[in-house]
Amino acid sequence: MAARKMKIRARVQDRGGVEVLVLVRHPMETGLRKDKETKKTIPAHFIQAMKVEHNGRLVAEAELGIAVAANPIMGFGLKDAKAGDKLRVSWQDNRGESGAMEHAISLD
Amino acid sequence: MTDLRRRDILRTAAMGTALAVAAGAGLLQPRRVLAAWPAKVFDAKDRDSAVKALFGTSTVHSSDKISFNASPQAEDGSSVPVSVTSNIPGTDAIAVLVHENIRPMTAWLKIGEASPYFRLGIKMAKSSKVEFVVRAGGKLYSASTTIKVTAGGCGG
């Protein structure tokens, strides 16, 4: 099965912080919708956890529920970060699917 | 080796591979598999229960040190962007709740060395108060805003 598309953008901002934006192509299905044709409930399928590592250290971890929007763009902030620093963002969903991506912080 | 035996081995290997791929794709797992995911927090049906399930108390102090970006009106409730920054020293968690959703707890961030900042798109079933609860130094603080939704975004 192909990995879900993931994108990371991390740029040093004017104020000196770094905003990390992470996009994952994921349906974030609530489990509350019914298929219009079959009338069957579409099972829940959503990212439950996302971890952000900066130069190998876990610096933030988000836990998500069904009310996070589909194809979520999640934003995090880093302190004491500079261009070239390594980031790793990983996620896991309620069906045991997971994904991860590494990224180097760039200059704006 | 004989052709028959080779086919047996290849078939077994292929099945093993298929199982591995299926496991990796999460197809063999039960629906809510992550033991660590706090179902009690996310399934809570009202704001107080959700905050209490997550933080141990639902008592919050309002704070002007929590800043956020959220448009007061959302055309499409299926994806409403919000971002929040806590300027309270010692912030180690930020939770986002949508009061009028069936299950108000939307997401929360455990903060280690990261900045106390969180941005995400949320689904809103209808116009609602959106609350940001911050934990700092063992106490809870909160700021809220009302977002009006023109077209709700949880149902099919």
Tab-separated table of C-alpha atoms in Angstrom:
chain	number	residue	atom	x	y	z
A	1	MET	CA	0.000	0.000	0.000
A	2	ALA	CA	1.389	3.405	-0.943
A	3	ALA	CA	2.311	5.745	1.881
A	4	ARG	CA	-0.029	8.665	2.440
A	5	LYS	CA	1.220	11.931	1.012
A	6	MET	CA	2.914	14.064	3.597
A	7	LYS	CA	4.492	17.477	3.350
A	8	ILE	CA	6.468	19.488	5.864
A	9	ARG	CA	7.371	23.114	5.706
A	10	ALA	CA	9.592	24.631	8.367
A	11	ARG	CA	10.996	28.070	7.951
A	12	VAL	CA	12.806	30.378	10.316
A	13	GLN	CA	10.497	33.346	10.814
A	14	ASP	CA	11.304	37.013	11.304
A	15	ARG	CA	10.628	36.867	15.017
A	16	GLY	CA	13.185	34.086	15.407
A	17	GLY	CA	10.843	31.211	15.947
A	18	VAL	CA	10.143	28.412	13.544
A	19	GLU	CA	6.673	27.375	12.474
A	20	VAL	CA	6.426	23.786	11.319
A	21	LEU	CA	3.466	23.001	9.090
A	22	VAL	CA	2.638	19.381	8.416
A	23	LEU	CA	0.131	18.225	5.835
A	24	VAL	CA	-1.045	14.622	5.717
A	25	ARG	CA	-3.484	13.388	3.086
A	26	HIS	CA	-5.818	11.526	5.401
A	27	PRO	CA	-9.611	11.202	5.278
A	28	MET	CA	-10.064	11.841	9.036
A	29	GLU	CA	-13.320	9.916	8.723
A	30	THR	CA	-15.477	10.507	11.784
A	31	GLY	CA	-17.339	7.210	11.849
A	32	LEU	CA	-20.561	9.216	11.986
A	33	ARG	CA	-21.282	9.470	8.273
A	34	LYS	CA	-23.404	7.080	6.275
A	35	ASP	CA	-22.634	6.087	2.736
A	36	LYS	CA	-25.385	7.674	0.673
A	37	GLU	CA	-25.889	4.617	-1.502
A	38	THR	CA	-25.376	1.665	0.812
A	39	LYS	CA	-26.758	3.501	3.859
A	40	LYS	CA	-23.983	1.862	5.861
A	41	THR	CA	-21.969	3.847	8.361
A	42	ILE	CA	-18.510	4.660	7.062
A	43	PRO	CA	-16.089	3.432	9.723
A	44	ALA	CA	-13.965	5.907	11.622
A	45	HIS	CA	-10.500	6.355	10.175
A	46	PHE	CA	-8.513	9.200	11.617
A	47	ILE	CA	-5.046	10.180	12.788
A	48	GLN	CA	-4.863	9.787	16.549
A	49	ALA	CA	-1.354	10.934	17.335
A	50	MET	CA	1.365	13.024	15.755
A	51	LYS	CA	4.870	13.477	17.139
A	52	VAL	CA	7.391	16.180	16.374
A	53	GLU	CA	11.072	15.515	16.900
A	54	HIS	CA	13.700	18.241	16.650
A	55	ASN	CA	17.315	17.110	16.287
A	56	GLY	CA	16.280	13.715	17.606
A	57	ARG	CA	14.348	14.957	20.655
A	58	LEU	CA	10.575	14.616	21.002
A	59	VAL	CA	9.455	18.217	21.524
A	60	ALA	CA	5.690	18.007	21.042
A	61	GLU	CA	3.018	15.412	20.637
A	62	ALA	CA	-0.546	15.998	19.527
A	63	GLU	CA	-3.479	13.703	20.171
A	64	LEU	CA	-6.290	14.123	17.673
A	65	GLY	CA	-9.932	13.155	17.549
A	66	ILE	CA	-12.488	12.827	14.788
A	67	ALA	CA	-13.186	16.545	14.662
A	68	VAL	CA	-9.843	17.455	13.166
A	69	ALA	CA	-10.423	18.375	9.525
A	70	ALA	CA	-9.670	15.967	6.681
A	71	ASN	CA	-6.252	16.256	5.066
A	72	PRO	CA	-5.129	18.050	8.173
A	73	ILE	CA	-2.564	20.812	8.196
A	74	MET	CA	-1.104	20.803	11.676
A	75	GLY	CA	1.108	23.630	12.883
A	76	PHE	CA	3.720	23.527	15.624
A	77	GLY	CA	6.312	25.992	16.858
A	78	LEU	CA	9.937	25.489	17.716
A	79	LYS	CA	12.213	27.467	19.959
A	80	ASP	CA	15.961	27.556	19.619
A	81	ALA	CA	15.802	26.232	16.105
A	82	LYS	CA	17.911	27.184	13.121
A	83	ALA	CA	18.282	26.404	9.457
A	84	GLY	CA	19.684	22.948	8.901
A	85	ASP	CA	18.176	21.464	12.070
A	86	LYS	CA	16.579	18.076	11.557
A	87	LEU	CA	12.909	17.483	12.028
A	88	ARG	CA	11.004	14.245	12.066
A	89	VAL	CA	7.228	14.155	12.153
A	90	SER	CA	5.396	10.878	12.579
A	91	TRP	CA	1.740	9.970	12.908
A	92	GLN	CA	-0.449	6.966	13.704
A	93	ASP	CA	-4.132	6.444	13.039
A	94	ASN	CA	-6.861	4.376	14.671
A	95	ARG	CA	-6.362	1.498	12.256
A	96	GLY	CA	-2.681	1.121	12.963
A	97	GLU	CA	-1.574	2.927	9.830
A	98	SER	CA	1.359	5.223	10.311
A	99	GLY	CA	3.621	7.561	8.437
A	100	ALA	CA	6.721	9.618	9.048
A	101	MET	CA	8.846	12.166	7.275
A	102	GLU	CA	12.158	13.856	7.912
A	103	HIS	CA	12.857	17.434	6.972
A	104	ALA	CA	15.562	20.009	7.428
A	105	ILE	CA	14.625	23.509	8.540
A	106	SER	CA	15.273	26.047	5.806
A	107	LEU	CA	15.969	29.751	5.771
A	108	ASP	CA	13.031	31.950	4.826
B	1	MET	CA	14.566	-28.609	-5.369
B	2	THR	CA	11.528	-29.886	-7.177
B	3	ASP	CA	9.120	-27.528	-8.829
B	4	LEU	CA	6.257	-28.510	-6.480
B	5	ARG	CA	8.249	-27.811	-3.332
B	6	ARG	CA	9.490	-24.511	-4.749
B	7	ARG	CA	5.896	-23.473	-5.431
B	8	ASP	CA	4.891	-24.348	-1.840
B	9	ILE	CA	7.684	-22.230	-0.448
B	10	LEU	CA	6.924	-19.334	-2.740
B	11	ARG	CA	3.215	-19.493	-1.896
B	12	THR	CA	3.936	-19.477	1.846
B	13	ALA	CA	6.362	-16.604	1.418
B	14	ALA	CA	3.803	-14.658	-0.607
B	15	MET	CA	1.155	-15.204	2.064
B	16	GLY	CA	3.610	-14.109	4.699
B	17	THR	CA	4.333	-10.992	2.687
B	18	ALA	CA	0.628	-10.356	2.160
B	19	LEU	CA	0.072	-10.619	5.902
B	20	ALA	CA	2.940	-8.255	6.563
B	21	VAL	CA	1.596	-5.723	4.079
B	22	ALA	CA	-1.909	-6.059	5.498
B	23	ALA	CA	-0.592	-5.578	9.022
B	24	GLY	CA	1.385	-2.548	7.921
B	25	ALA	CA	-1.671	-1.100	6.262
B	26	GLY	CA	-3.607	-1.568	9.477
B	27	LEU	CA	-6.105	-3.890	7.878
B	28	LEU	CA	-5.704	-6.554	10.537
B	29	GLN	CA	-6.050	-4.224	13.491
B	30	PRO	CA	-9.243	-3.652	15.434
B	31	ARG	CA	-10.826	-0.276	14.850
B	32	ARG	CA	-9.532	1.677	17.832
B	33	VAL	CA	-6.150	0.117	18.230
B	34	LEU	CA	-3.903	2.624	19.980
B	35	ALA	CA	-3.956	1.691	23.653
B	36	ALA	CA	-2.491	5.049	24.569
B	37	TRP	CA	-5.189	7.123	22.824
B	38	PRO	CA	-7.496	8.474	25.555
B	39	ALA	CA	-10.934	7.438	24.308
B	40	LYS	CA	-12.518	8.711	27.531
B	41	VAL	CA	-11.284	12.235	26.755
B	42	PHE	CA	-12.339	12.252	23.131
B	43	ASP	CA	-15.667	10.486	23.647
B	44	ALA	CA	-16.776	12.831	26.446
B	45	LYS	CA	-20.098	14.362	25.450
B	46	ASP	CA	-19.804	17.720	27.194
B	47	ARG	CA	-17.107	20.308	27.719
B	48	ASP	CA	-16.702	19.842	31.486
B	49	SER	CA	-16.370	16.068	31.276
B	50	ALA	CA	-13.869	16.377	28.441
B	51	VAL	CA	-11.644	18.865	30.270
B	52	LYS	CA	-11.870	16.886	33.485
B	53	ALA	CA	-11.066	13.606	31.729
B	54	LEU	CA	-7.975	15.175	30.189
B	55	PHE	CA	-6.648	17.388	32.946
B	56	GLY	CA	-8.262	16.050	36.113
B	57	THR	CA	-10.390	19.132	36.711
B	58	SER	CA	-12.740	21.283	34.675
B	59	THR	CA	-11.964	24.455	36.623
B	60	VAL	CA	-10.173	27.018	34.493
B	61	HIS	CA	-9.002	30.582	35.027
B	62	SER	CA	-9.630	32.974	32.202
B	63	SER	CA	-6.442	34.486	30.837
B	64	ASP	CA	-5.521	37.329	28.540
B	65	LYS	CA	-2.158	35.683	27.889
B	66	ILE	CA	-3.663	33.220	25.443
B	67	SER	CA	-3.792	34.644	21.939
B	68	PHE	CA	-5.467	32.973	19.032
B	69	ASN	CA	-6.347	33.385	15.409
B	70	ALA	CA	-9.812	32.250	14.410
B	71	SER	CA	-12.124	33.913	11.983
B	72	PRO	CA	-15.449	34.752	13.649
B	73	GLN	CA	-17.287	33.310	10.681
B	74	ALA	CA	-16.647	30.075	8.787
B	75	GLU	CA	-18.285	29.362	5.451
B	76	ASP	CA	-17.447	25.681	5.628
B	77	GLY	CA	-17.687	23.883	8.950
B	78	SER	CA	-15.750	20.904	7.651
B	79	SER	CA	-12.445	22.751	7.879
B	80	VAL	CA	-12.104	25.775	10.132
B	81	PRO	CA	-8.509	26.930	10.679
B	82	VAL	CA	-7.566	28.025	14.177
B	83	SER	CA	-4.256	28.737	15.823
B	84	VAL	CA	-3.404	29.469	19.411
B	85	THR	CA	-0.354	30.707	21.301
B	86	SER	CA	0.051	30.648	25.046
B	87	ASN	CA	2.206	33.305	26.641
B	88	ILE	CA	1.731	31.816	30.094
B	89	PRO	CA	5.092	30.669	31.458
B	90	GLY	CA	5.381	26.947	32.035
B	91	THR	CA	2.753	25.968	29.464
B	92	ASP	CA	2.907	22.236	28.872
B	93	ALA	CA	-0.426	21.540	27.191
B	94	ILE	CA	-2.994	23.214	24.955
B	95	ALA	CA	-6.408	21.681	24.286
B	96	VAL	CA	-8.971	22.769	21.717
B	97	LEU	CA	-12.662	22.223	22.400
B	98	VAL	CA	-15.705	22.916	20.251
B	99	HIS	CA	-18.555	23.194	22.707
B	100	GLU	CA	-21.407	22.427	20.307
B	101	ASN	CA	-19.802	19.353	18.756
B	102	ILE	CA	-21.205	16.025	20.032
B	103	ARG	CA	-17.768	15.359	21.490
B	104	PRO	CA	-16.192	18.703	22.362
B	105	MET	CA	-12.547	17.609	22.702
B	106	THR	CA	-11.020	18.097	19.265
B	107	ALA	CA	-7.291	17.807	19.788
B	108	TRP	CA	-4.640	18.613	22.331
B	109	LEU	CA	-0.939	19.220	22.291
B	110	LYS	CA	1.549	17.964	24.863
B	111	ILE	CA	4.396	20.453	24.836
B	112	GLY	CA	7.943	19.612	25.765
B	113	GLU	CA	10.595	21.884	24.331
B	114	ALA	CA	8.392	23.098	21.487
B	115	SER	CA	6.811	26.540	21.559
B	116	PRO	CA	3.379	26.756	23.168
B	117	TYR	CA	1.737	27.104	19.773
B	118	PHE	CA	-0.786	24.923	17.992
B	119	ARG	CA	-2.485	25.278	14.662
B	120	LEU	CA	-5.064	22.984	13.090
B	121	GLY	CA	-8.206	22.768	11.018
B	122	ILE	CA	-11.264	21.734	12.967
B	123	LYS	CA	-14.665	20.377	12.024
B	124	MET	CA	-17.604	22.248	13.467
B	125	ALA	CA	-21.102	20.793	13.287
B	126	LYS	CA	-22.617	24.241	13.817
B	127	SER	CA	-21.880	27.666	15.227
B	128	SER	CA	-20.165	27.244	18.528
B	129	LYS	CA	-17.924	28.551	21.216
B	130	VAL	CA	-14.386	27.320	20.582
B	131	GLU	CA	-12.287	27.154	23.709
B	132	PHE	CA	-8.528	26.890	24.173
B	133	VAL	CA	-7.541	25.386	27.505
B	134	VAL	CA	-3.933	25.802	28.534
B	135	ARG	CA	-2.190	23.939	31.341
B	136	ALA	CA	0.730	25.780	32.877
B	137	GLY	CA	2.362	25.148	36.225
B	138	GLY	CA	-0.318	22.603	37.047
B	139	LYS	CA	-3.181	25.088	36.636
B	140	LEU	CA	-5.663	25.491	33.819
B	141	TYR	CA	-6.320	28.681	31.896
B	142	SER	CA	-8.766	29.337	29.137
B	143	ALA	CA	-9.710	31.692	26.340
B	144	SER	CA	-12.677	31.306	24.017
B	145	THR	CA	-14.185	32.723	20.918
B	146	THR	CA	-17.430	32.157	19.067
B	147	ILE	CA	-17.255	30.988	15.481
B	148	LYS	CA	-20.361	31.213	13.378
B	149	VAL	CA	-20.697	28.447	10.817
B	150	THR	CA	-22.689	28.948	7.653
B	151	ALA	CA	-22.545	25.313	6.491
B	152	GLY	CA	-21.936	22.690	9.198
B	153	GLY	CA	-19.252	20.106	8.589
B	154	CYS	CA	-19.532	16.867	10.487
B	155	GLY	CA	-22.305	14.965	8.772
B	156	GLY	CA	-22.491	13.475	5.326
